[in-house]
Structures are given as C-alpha cells and as structure tokens.
Coordinates of C-alpha atoms and ligand atoms in Angstrom, one line a residue:
M28 CA -4.3 5.9 -26.0
I29 CA -1.3 5.9 -23.6
Y30 CA 2.1 4.5 -24.7
N31 CA 3.4 3.4 -21.3
E32 CA 0.4 3.0 -19.1
D33 CA 2.4 1.8 -16.0
F34 CA 4.6 4.9 -15.8
E35 CA 2.3 7.6 -17.4
T36 CA -0.5 6.9 -14.9
L37 CA 1.6 6.2 -11.8
P38 CA -0.3 7.5 -8.8
R39 CA 1.4 10.6 -7.3
P40 CA 2.9 9.0 -4.1
A41 CA 4.5 6.2 -6.2
L42 CA 5.7 8.7 -8.8
E43 CA 7.3 10.9 -6.1
A44 CA 8.9 7.9 -4.4
L45 CA 10.5 7.0 -7.7
Q46 CA 11.6 10.5 -8.3
L47 CA 13.4 10.7 -4.9
K48 CA 15.2 7.4 -5.5
R49 CA 16.3 8.5 -9.0
L50 CA 17.3 11.9 -7.8
Q51 CA 19.5 10.4 -5.0
S52 CA 21.2 8.0 -7.4
T53 CA 21.8 10.9 -9.9
L54 CA 23.4 13.0 -7.2
A55 CA 25.6 10.2 -6.1
R56 CA 26.8 9.7 -9.7
V57 CA 27.5 13.4 -10.5
Y58 CA 29.2 14.0 -7.1
A59 CA 31.6 11.1 -7.8
N60 CA 32.1 11.7 -11.5
V61 CA 31.8 15.4 -12.4
P62 CA 34.3 17.7 -10.7
F63 CA 31.9 20.7 -11.4
Y64 CA 29.2 19.2 -9.2
K65 CA 31.6 18.0 -6.5
E66 CA 32.9 21.6 -6.3
S67 CA 29.5 23.3 -6.4
L68 CA 28.0 20.9 -3.7
D69 CA 31.0 21.2 -1.5
K70 CA 30.8 25.0 -1.8
A71 CA 27.1 24.9 -0.8
G72 CA 28.1 22.7 2.2
I73 CA 26.0 19.7 1.2
T74 CA 26.6 16.1 0.2
P75 CA 24.2 13.8 -1.8
D76 CA 23.3 12.1 1.5
D77 CA 21.7 15.4 2.7
V78 CA 18.9 15.0 0.2
K79 CA 16.4 12.9 2.1
S80 CA 13.1 14.2 0.6
L81 CA 12.0 15.8 -2.7
E82 CA 11.8 19.2 -0.9
D83 CA 15.5 18.9 -0.2
I84 CA 16.1 19.6 -3.9
Q85 CA 15.8 23.2 -3.0
K86 CA 19.1 23.0 -1.1
L87 CA 21.0 22.2 -4.3
P88 CA 22.7 24.9 -6.3
F89 CA 21.4 25.8 -9.8
T90 CA 23.2 24.9 -13.0
Y91 CA 23.3 27.6 -15.7
K92 CA 23.9 27.6 -19.5
Q93 CA 27.1 29.5 -18.7
D94 CA 28.3 26.5 -16.7
M95 CA 27.9 24.3 -19.8
R96 CA 29.8 26.9 -21.9
D97 CA 32.6 27.1 -19.3
S98 CA 33.0 23.3 -19.4
Y99 CA 33.0 23.2 -23.2
P100 CA 33.0 20.7 -24.8
Y101 CA 32.9 17.6 -22.4
G102 CA 33.5 19.0 -18.9
L103 CA 30.0 18.1 -17.6
F104 CA 29.9 14.6 -19.0
A105 CA 29.4 12.0 -16.2
V106 CA 30.6 8.9 -18.1
P107 CA 33.8 8.1 -20.0
M108 CA 33.7 9.0 -23.7
E109 CA 33.7 5.3 -24.7
D110 CA 30.2 5.2 -23.3
I111 CA 28.9 8.1 -25.3
V112 CA 27.2 7.0 -28.5
R113 CA 25.8 10.3 -29.8
I114 CA 26.8 14.0 -29.5
H115 CA 24.5 16.9 -30.2
A116 CA 25.0 20.7 -29.8
S117 CA 22.8 23.7 -29.7
S118 CA 23.8 26.7 -31.7
G119 CA 24.7 29.7 -29.5
T120 CA 23.9 33.1 -30.8
T121 CA 27.4 34.1 -29.8
G122 CA 30.5 31.9 -29.4
K123 CA 30.7 28.2 -28.9
P124 CA 27.7 25.9 -28.9
T125 CA 26.4 23.9 -25.9
V126 CA 27.4 20.3 -26.2
V127 CA 25.4 17.3 -25.0
G128 CA 26.3 13.6 -25.0
Y129 CA 24.1 10.5 -24.9
T130 CA 24.8 7.0 -23.7
R131 CA 22.9 4.1 -25.4
K132 CA 20.5 4.1 -22.5
D133 CA 19.9 7.9 -22.9
I134 CA 19.0 7.4 -26.5
D135 CA 16.7 4.6 -25.5
V136 CA 14.9 6.8 -22.9
W137 CA 14.7 9.7 -25.3
S138 CA 13.1 7.4 -28.0
E139 CA 10.6 6.2 -25.5
L140 CA 9.7 9.7 -24.3
M141 CA 9.2 10.8 -27.9
A142 CA 7.1 7.7 -28.6
R143 CA 5.0 8.6 -25.6
S144 CA 4.7 12.2 -26.9
F145 CA 3.5 11.0 -30.3
V146 CA 0.8 8.8 -28.8
A147 CA -0.3 11.7 -26.5
A148 CA -0.7 13.8 -29.7
G149 CA -2.9 11.1 -31.2
V150 CA -0.3 9.5 -33.5
H151 CA -0.2 5.7 -33.8
K152 CA 1.5 2.8 -35.6
G153 CA 0.5 3.0 -39.2
D154 CA 0.8 6.8 -39.4
I155 CA 3.2 8.3 -41.9
I156 CA 5.3 10.9 -40.1
H157 CA 6.7 13.7 -42.3
N158 CA 9.6 14.9 -40.1
A159 CA 10.7 18.4 -41.2
Y160 CA 12.7 19.2 -38.1
G161 CA 16.4 19.7 -39.1
Y162 CA 18.6 16.6 -39.0
G163 CA 22.1 17.4 -37.7
L164 CA 23.6 18.8 -34.5
F165 CA 20.2 20.2 -33.7
T166 CA 18.2 17.6 -31.6
G167 CA 14.9 18.1 -33.4
G168 CA 15.2 15.8 -36.4
L169 CA 16.8 12.7 -34.9
G170 CA 14.8 13.1 -31.7
A171 CA 11.5 12.9 -33.5
H172 CA 12.9 10.2 -35.9
Y173 CA 13.9 7.7 -33.1
G174 CA 10.6 8.3 -31.4
A175 CA 8.6 7.6 -34.6
E176 CA 10.6 4.4 -35.2
R177 CA 10.1 3.3 -31.6
L178 CA 6.4 3.7 -32.0
G179 CA 6.5 1.8 -35.2
A180 CA 5.2 4.5 -37.4
S181 CA 6.7 5.2 -40.9
V182 CA 9.0 8.1 -40.7
I183 CA 10.0 10.3 -43.6
P184 CA 13.4 11.9 -42.7
M185 CA 12.7 15.2 -44.7
S186 CA 14.7 17.6 -42.6
G187 CA 14.1 21.4 -43.2
G188 CA 14.3 23.3 -46.5
N189 CA 13.3 22.8 -50.1
T190 CA 9.6 23.6 -49.4
K191 CA 8.3 22.7 -52.8
K192 CA 9.7 19.2 -52.5
Q193 CA 8.2 18.9 -49.0
I194 CA 4.8 19.6 -50.3
M195 CA 5.1 17.2 -53.2
I196 CA 6.3 14.4 -50.8
M197 CA 3.5 15.1 -48.3
Q198 CA 1.0 14.9 -51.2
D199 CA 2.5 11.8 -52.9
F200 CA 3.5 9.8 -49.9
G201 CA 0.3 10.4 -48.0
S202 CA 1.8 11.9 -44.9
T203 CA -0.6 11.9 -42.0
V204 CA 1.6 13.7 -39.4
L205 CA 3.7 16.8 -39.8
T206 CA 6.5 17.7 -37.4
C207 CA 8.3 21.1 -37.7
T208 CA 8.3 24.6 -36.2
P209 CA 4.9 26.4 -36.1
S210 CA 6.2 29.2 -38.3
Y211 CA 7.5 26.8 -40.9
S212 CA 4.1 25.1 -41.1
L213 CA 2.5 28.4 -42.0
F214 CA 5.2 29.0 -44.6
M215 CA 4.4 25.6 -46.1
A216 CA 0.7 26.4 -46.2
E217 CA 1.5 29.6 -48.1
A218 CA 3.9 27.9 -50.5
A219 CA 1.3 25.2 -51.2
K220 CA -1.3 27.8 -52.0
E221 CA 1.0 29.3 -54.6
E222 CA 1.4 25.9 -56.2
G223 CA -2.4 25.6 -56.3
I224 CA -2.4 22.8 -53.6
E225 CA -5.0 22.9 -50.8
F226 CA -3.9 21.4 -47.5
K227 CA -7.4 20.2 -46.9
H228 CA -6.9 17.7 -49.8
L229 CA -3.8 16.2 -48.1
D230 CA -4.0 13.3 -45.6
L231 CA -2.4 15.3 -42.8
R232 CA -4.3 14.8 -39.5
V233 CA -1.9 15.9 -36.7
G234 CA 0.8 18.5 -36.6
I235 CA 3.4 18.5 -33.8
F236 CA 5.0 21.9 -33.5
G237 CA 7.7 23.1 -31.2
A238 CA 11.2 24.7 -30.9
E239 CA 9.8 28.2 -30.7
P240 CA 7.1 29.8 -28.5
W241 CA 3.7 30.2 -30.2
S242 CA 0.3 31.5 -29.1
E243 CA -3.1 30.0 -28.9
S244 CA -4.3 32.3 -31.7
M245 CA -1.4 31.0 -33.9
R246 CA -2.8 27.5 -33.2
T247 CA -6.2 28.5 -34.5
E248 CA -4.6 30.0 -37.6
I249 CA -2.5 26.8 -38.2
E250 CA -5.4 24.5 -37.7
A251 CA -7.6 26.4 -40.1
K252 CA -4.9 26.8 -42.8
L253 CA -3.4 23.2 -42.6
N254 CA -6.6 21.4 -41.7
L255 CA -5.1 19.3 -38.9
C256 CA -5.0 19.1 -35.1
A257 CA -2.0 21.2 -33.9
I258 CA -0.2 20.0 -30.8
D259 CA 2.5 21.8 -28.8
I260 CA 5.7 20.0 -27.9
Y261 CA 8.5 21.2 -25.6
G262 CA 12.1 20.3 -25.2
L263 CA 15.6 21.6 -25.1
S264 CA 18.8 20.0 -26.1
E265 CA 20.5 20.6 -22.7
I266 CA 17.8 18.5 -21.0
M267 CA 17.3 15.9 -23.8
G268 CA 15.9 17.4 -27.0
P269 CA 12.2 17.3 -28.1
G270 CA 9.8 15.3 -26.0
V271 CA 10.5 16.7 -22.5
A272 CA 6.8 17.7 -22.4
I273 CA 3.8 17.5 -24.7
E274 CA 0.1 18.4 -24.8
C275 CA -2.3 15.5 -24.8
R276 CA -4.9 15.5 -27.5
E277 CA -7.8 14.9 -25.0
A278 CA -7.3 18.1 -23.0
K279 CA -5.0 20.3 -25.2
K280 CA -4.5 22.3 -22.0
G281 CA -0.9 22.4 -20.8
L282 CA 2.0 20.0 -21.6
H283 CA 2.6 16.9 -19.6
I284 CA 6.2 16.9 -18.4
W285 CA 7.5 13.3 -18.1
E286 CA 8.1 13.4 -14.3
D287 CA 9.5 9.9 -14.0
H288 CA 12.6 11.3 -15.9
F289 CA 12.6 15.0 -15.0
I290 CA 11.8 17.0 -11.8
P291 CA 10.3 20.4 -12.7
E292 CA 10.3 23.4 -10.4
I293 CA 8.9 26.9 -11.1
I294 CA 11.0 29.6 -9.4
N295 CA 11.1 33.4 -9.2
P296 CA 13.9 34.2 -11.7
D297 CA 15.2 37.1 -9.6
T298 CA 15.3 35.5 -6.2
G299 CA 15.5 31.8 -7.1
D300 CA 12.7 31.0 -4.6
L301 CA 10.2 28.2 -5.4
L302 CA 6.8 29.4 -6.5
P303 CA 3.5 27.6 -5.8
P304 CA 1.6 25.8 -8.6
G305 CA -0.3 28.3 -10.8
E306 CA 2.2 31.1 -10.4
Q307 CA 4.2 32.1 -13.4
G308 CA 8.0 31.9 -13.2
E309 CA 11.1 30.3 -14.7
L310 CA 11.1 26.5 -15.3
V311 CA 14.0 24.7 -13.7
I312 CA 14.5 21.0 -14.6
T313 CA 16.6 18.3 -12.9
T314 CA 17.2 15.2 -15.0
I315 CA 16.9 12.0 -12.9
T316 CA 17.8 9.2 -15.3
K317 CA 20.3 10.7 -17.7
E318 CA 23.7 9.2 -17.8
G319 CA 25.8 11.2 -20.3
I320 CA 25.2 14.6 -19.0
P321 CA 22.8 14.8 -16.0
L322 CA 21.8 18.3 -15.1
I323 CA 20.9 19.4 -11.6
R324 CA 18.4 22.3 -11.3
Y325 CA 19.0 23.6 -14.8
R326 CA 17.8 27.1 -15.4
T327 CA 15.9 26.8 -18.7
R328 CA 15.0 30.6 -18.9
D329 CA 11.6 29.5 -20.1
I330 CA 8.6 31.2 -18.5
T331 CA 5.6 29.1 -17.6
R332 CA 3.3 27.8 -14.8
I333 CA 2.8 24.3 -13.4
N334 CA -0.4 22.5 -12.7
Y335 CA -0.7 19.2 -10.7
E336 CA -4.4 18.7 -11.2
T337 CA -5.6 15.4 -12.7
C338 CA -6.1 15.5 -16.4
A339 CA -8.9 14.1 -18.6
C340 CA -6.5 11.8 -20.4
G341 CA -5.6 9.8 -17.3
R342 CA -2.0 10.8 -17.2
T343 CA -0.8 11.7 -13.7
H344 CA 2.2 13.8 -14.7
A345 CA 2.1 17.5 -14.1
R346 CA 1.3 19.9 -16.9
I347 CA 3.2 23.1 -17.7
D348 CA 1.6 26.0 -19.6
R349 CA 2.6 26.6 -23.2
M350 CA 5.7 28.9 -22.9
S351 CA 5.0 32.6 -22.9
G352 CA 8.6 32.9 -24.0
R353 CA 12.2 32.7 -22.9
S354 CA 13.3 35.1 -20.3
D355 CA 16.2 35.9 -22.7
D356 CA 13.6 36.8 -25.4
M357 CA 11.7 39.1 -23.1
L358 CA 11.8 42.7 -24.3
I359 CA 11.8 45.6 -21.9
I360 CA 10.3 48.6 -23.6
R361 CA 10.2 51.8 -21.6
G362 CA 10.2 49.6 -18.4
V363 CA 7.4 47.3 -19.6
N364 CA 8.1 43.6 -19.9
V365 CA 6.8 42.2 -23.2
F366 CA 7.1 38.8 -24.9
P367 CA 6.9 38.7 -28.7
S368 CA 4.3 35.9 -28.3
Q369 CA 2.0 38.4 -26.5
I370 CA 2.1 40.8 -29.4
E371 CA 1.6 37.9 -31.8
S372 CA -1.5 36.9 -29.9
I373 CA -3.0 40.4 -30.3
L374 CA -2.1 40.6 -34.0
M375 CA -3.8 37.2 -34.7
G376 CA -7.0 38.5 -33.2
I377 CA -7.2 41.4 -35.7
E378 CA -9.1 40.8 -38.9
G379 CA -7.0 41.2 -42.1
V380 CA -3.7 40.7 -40.4
E381 CA -1.5 37.8 -41.6
P382 CA 0.6 35.6 -39.2
H383 CA 3.9 37.1 -40.3
Y384 CA 5.4 39.9 -38.3
L385 CA 8.7 41.5 -37.1
L386 CA 9.3 43.7 -34.1
I387 CA 11.9 46.4 -34.5
V388 CA 13.1 47.9 -31.2
D389 CA 15.3 51.0 -31.2
R390 CA 16.2 53.9 -28.9
K391 CA 15.6 57.5 -30.0
D392 CA 16.4 60.5 -27.8
N393 CA 16.9 58.1 -24.9
L394 CA 13.4 56.6 -25.3
D395 CA 12.7 53.0 -26.5
T396 CA 10.7 52.7 -29.7
L397 CA 8.8 49.7 -31.0
E398 CA 7.8 49.3 -34.6
V399 CA 5.5 46.4 -35.4
Q400 CA 5.8 45.4 -39.0
V401 CA 3.0 43.1 -40.0
E402 CA 1.8 41.7 -43.3
V403 CA -1.8 42.3 -44.3
D404 CA -4.3 40.4 -46.4
E405 CA -3.7 40.9 -50.1
R406 CA -7.2 42.2 -50.8
L407 CA -6.8 44.7 -48.0
F408 CA -3.5 45.9 -49.2
S409 CA -5.0 47.0 -52.5
D410 CA -7.8 48.7 -50.6
E411 CA -8.2 52.4 -49.9
I412 CA -5.5 54.0 -47.9
K413 CA -8.0 55.1 -45.2
H414 CA -8.8 51.4 -44.4
L415 CA -5.1 50.7 -44.0
Q416 CA -4.7 53.7 -41.7
A417 CA -7.7 52.5 -39.6
L418 CA -6.1 49.0 -39.3
S419 CA -2.7 50.5 -38.2
H420 CA -4.6 52.5 -35.6
T421 CA -6.4 49.4 -34.3
I422 CA -3.2 47.5 -33.9
E423 CA -1.5 50.4 -32.1
K424 CA -4.5 50.8 -29.8
E425 CA -4.9 47.1 -29.0
I426 CA -1.2 46.8 -28.1
K427 CA -1.4 49.9 -26.0
D428 CA -4.6 48.8 -24.2
I429 CA -3.6 45.2 -23.5
L430 CA 0.2 45.4 -22.9
G431 CA 0.6 49.1 -22.0
V432 CA 3.2 49.7 -24.7
T433 CA 3.2 52.4 -27.3
C434 CA 4.2 51.2 -30.7
K435 CA 4.1 52.2 -34.4
A436 CA 2.4 49.8 -36.7
R437 CA 3.7 49.4 -40.2
L438 CA 1.6 47.4 -42.6
V439 CA 3.6 45.6 -45.3
E440 CA 2.6 43.7 -48.4
P441 CA 2.1 40.0 -48.2
R442 CA 5.3 38.0 -48.5
T443 CA 7.7 40.8 -47.7
I444 CA 8.8 39.6 -44.2
A445 CA 11.6 37.0 -44.5
R446 CA 10.4 33.4 -43.9
S447 CA 12.4 30.9 -42.0
E448 CA 12.6 27.1 -42.5
G449 CA 13.6 26.7 -38.8
K450 CA 13.0 29.0 -35.9
A451 CA 11.4 32.3 -37.0
K452 CA 13.2 35.6 -36.4
R453 CA 10.7 37.9 -34.7
V454 CA 12.8 40.6 -33.2
V455 CA 15.4 43.1 -34.4
D456 CA 16.8 45.0 -31.4
H457 CA 19.0 48.0 -32.5
R458 CA 19.5 49.3 -28.9
T459 CA 23.1 49.0 -27.8
K460 CA 23.6 46.7 -24.8
G461 CA 24.5 48.2 -21.4
Ligands
LIG15 ZN1 -3.7 15.0 -20.4

C-alpha cells in the first residue's frame, strides 16, 4: 500500500525537475526574507539565480545547528509570526534549545509525510495507534499524532511515562500499533513480564521506533520480545520532526527519504565534499517546501549512506541506511572511532546478554579506558563464577576483534542499569574536554 501514489512513485526525472523548481523557489524566499541567508549567500558570492541545476546546490553554504542557536529564538524564521501556528523546540544538552516554527501548510505537509510513513510501515485506517512518544516541545508525540489522524487511524495520545498504565491501555484498548523509542519498547516488554502479561497475547502488529540509533540485532530482539514487526523511522526537529524518512515494510532495507520535500546529500564531514552513493558520510538535508523555517544544506551530524536503486515496494524515493549514529555521539577511544550502536550490535549477538548496557569512558595515565557494563540473563547471573568470567572474556574479545578497541566488560544483575522512557542514555564520558 502506498499513501500518495502520485508523488511516492514519481519517476526520477520528474522527481528531480520538481526538486529543482522547489529548491529555486525556497532560495528566492529565504534570500528575500531571512537576513542570515542573504548574508551567507552574499558572502559566498552567489544569488538564488545562480542555481540552475540540482548539482548547483553544492555551491551553497552549509547551515549548522550553531546558526540556529545564534539566531535564537526566531532569527531564521522566513515568515511573519502571525503566520506561525505551532512552535516546537529540541532540548539542547547545554544552553538554549533549538526553536522551529510551522505555518499551517507546514503542519499539513508534516501530517501527510507521517501518514505516508505509517502506510509504508504497514499501518492502515482501522488501526489503533498507541503513541508513546512524548507530547510537548519535543516533535515526536504531536508529529505521530497528526499523521495518525490524517491517515484516519484511531490514535491514543499516551505520551511517555507511567509504564504500567501504558501496558494496561494497550491490553484493554486493543492497540495494534506502538510508536516510541526502541529502548522504551524493551523496557515495556520487561515491565509487562513482571506483571505477568505476555506481549504475544496483545493485539500489537507493528512497532514504529525512532529518535535514537538502534542496531539490526536490537530489531531482532524487539521483534521476538514484543511479537510485532519493528520499523525504523527517522526525523529531526530542525528539518520537521518524525517522518523525514522511514523503512518500507516490503524491503525493510533502508529508509525512504521523502525527496519531493527534502534534498538529501551525503558528504565527507571533514572536507564538506559530496560523496557518491554507497559511501558512508554525514547526511545533509535541504528543505524545499517548508515555509516557517526553511533550512539550506543543514548538517544533521547523522552518519549514513544513500542508495538510489529501485525498491521492491515501488517507491522511487532514495533510501538512507539506518543511522550508525550521530557524529556528535561518536567516541574516539585511543584513536579508534566507535559508535555505541556498533558495541550494541556485538553485545546483542552474544548469548546470555540482555539489551541493556552502559559505556563508561575515562582516561587513566593519559590512556583512554572503556568499561562496558551490561546486564546478563537472570539464570546466568546465579550461575557459577567461571561462567560469568568466560562471558566477560567473550565480550572483551569480540569487541577487540571486531572494533579494535580494548575494553573491560562488567556484568551486572538484571535491572540494575537505569531505564529511560525516552531516549536511552548509553554513554558516560568522564574525560575532560580539550
Ligand atoms: Zn521500499
């Protein structure tokens, strides 16, 4: 099933012609209405008229998260405040949040793209969507909500937290679709088990999980524990919110990015040069229909690859790989680049290890140290000490062999690592910056 057949299956030449037209119109609007873009284009010595082909996008300067911070709160808005009908903000780890504004048309486009995403995941009218993404300044809750209503499904606006109640509602209301972070879904599975409720007795069929990077092995774990088809969704508030890209149920191999509204590029994060399809680099997105806060060549910091090959589902829009992580989350341990999701992937492949872990990075005698704390199976924990030692040794060896990083594995009892109802905290870095 395809929600918007006309646009989702547009042949490549027509799709690219549409992209160019929309890019040119976006550039004209931001050049006229946003002083930041007028300045940055003038400084680069180009005007919107110089963009005559899609390749010309490479002449345009990048926009960074810092530019959004510097123009806090409304400096990058391209329309008067009276045309803004919604404001969201993403929490920064330090200082002020990043603010985004939506016009009525922006909300309309977002709702459609979320509806397309639901359908790509195998959701349809008649489904009961249990939406456990947080409602509030975070875009997850309302983004999924509007998409569900647009589709005509029944949406339960649960928001995050109160896990016992979530399980009761899912059971009593007959929820067929669950939307939340992948780590929270596992936490729910665990909490349900403690209540003596089996997920396989619930009506859940599809889970749409996003807002944090997760591995293929985590998917296997979730599908087994929750007895549903787990689909990866991608989005970021700066660009729109959830629904920028999603896996299709047919292929489950890469996330279709809605190219009639966004132009994706993959670049070398160090040089800024465009990389060919298939090569891993940083995802850069240009919005080409947004009115409230259009962004030109926004540096997402997310690391992925792009694939323009045709897909089994019939959609013509390019696919991006599931995120290996955010370049900001990448750890450099004794000169080796490591993403927490890579360690997760190794841990999930080891028998007896539970999907709850914490990476503790420190520096001792000028050397980086990595401790991998991971929960083990209850039965195993009460087992003989030599079995636990053998398991620690396996974890250390696998991580060393696959990633080239020396670590210390510390096995902990089930349910000792703090759980999160939103994005999971996977890393504690004690090293002082600089
Ligand atoms: Zn597909």
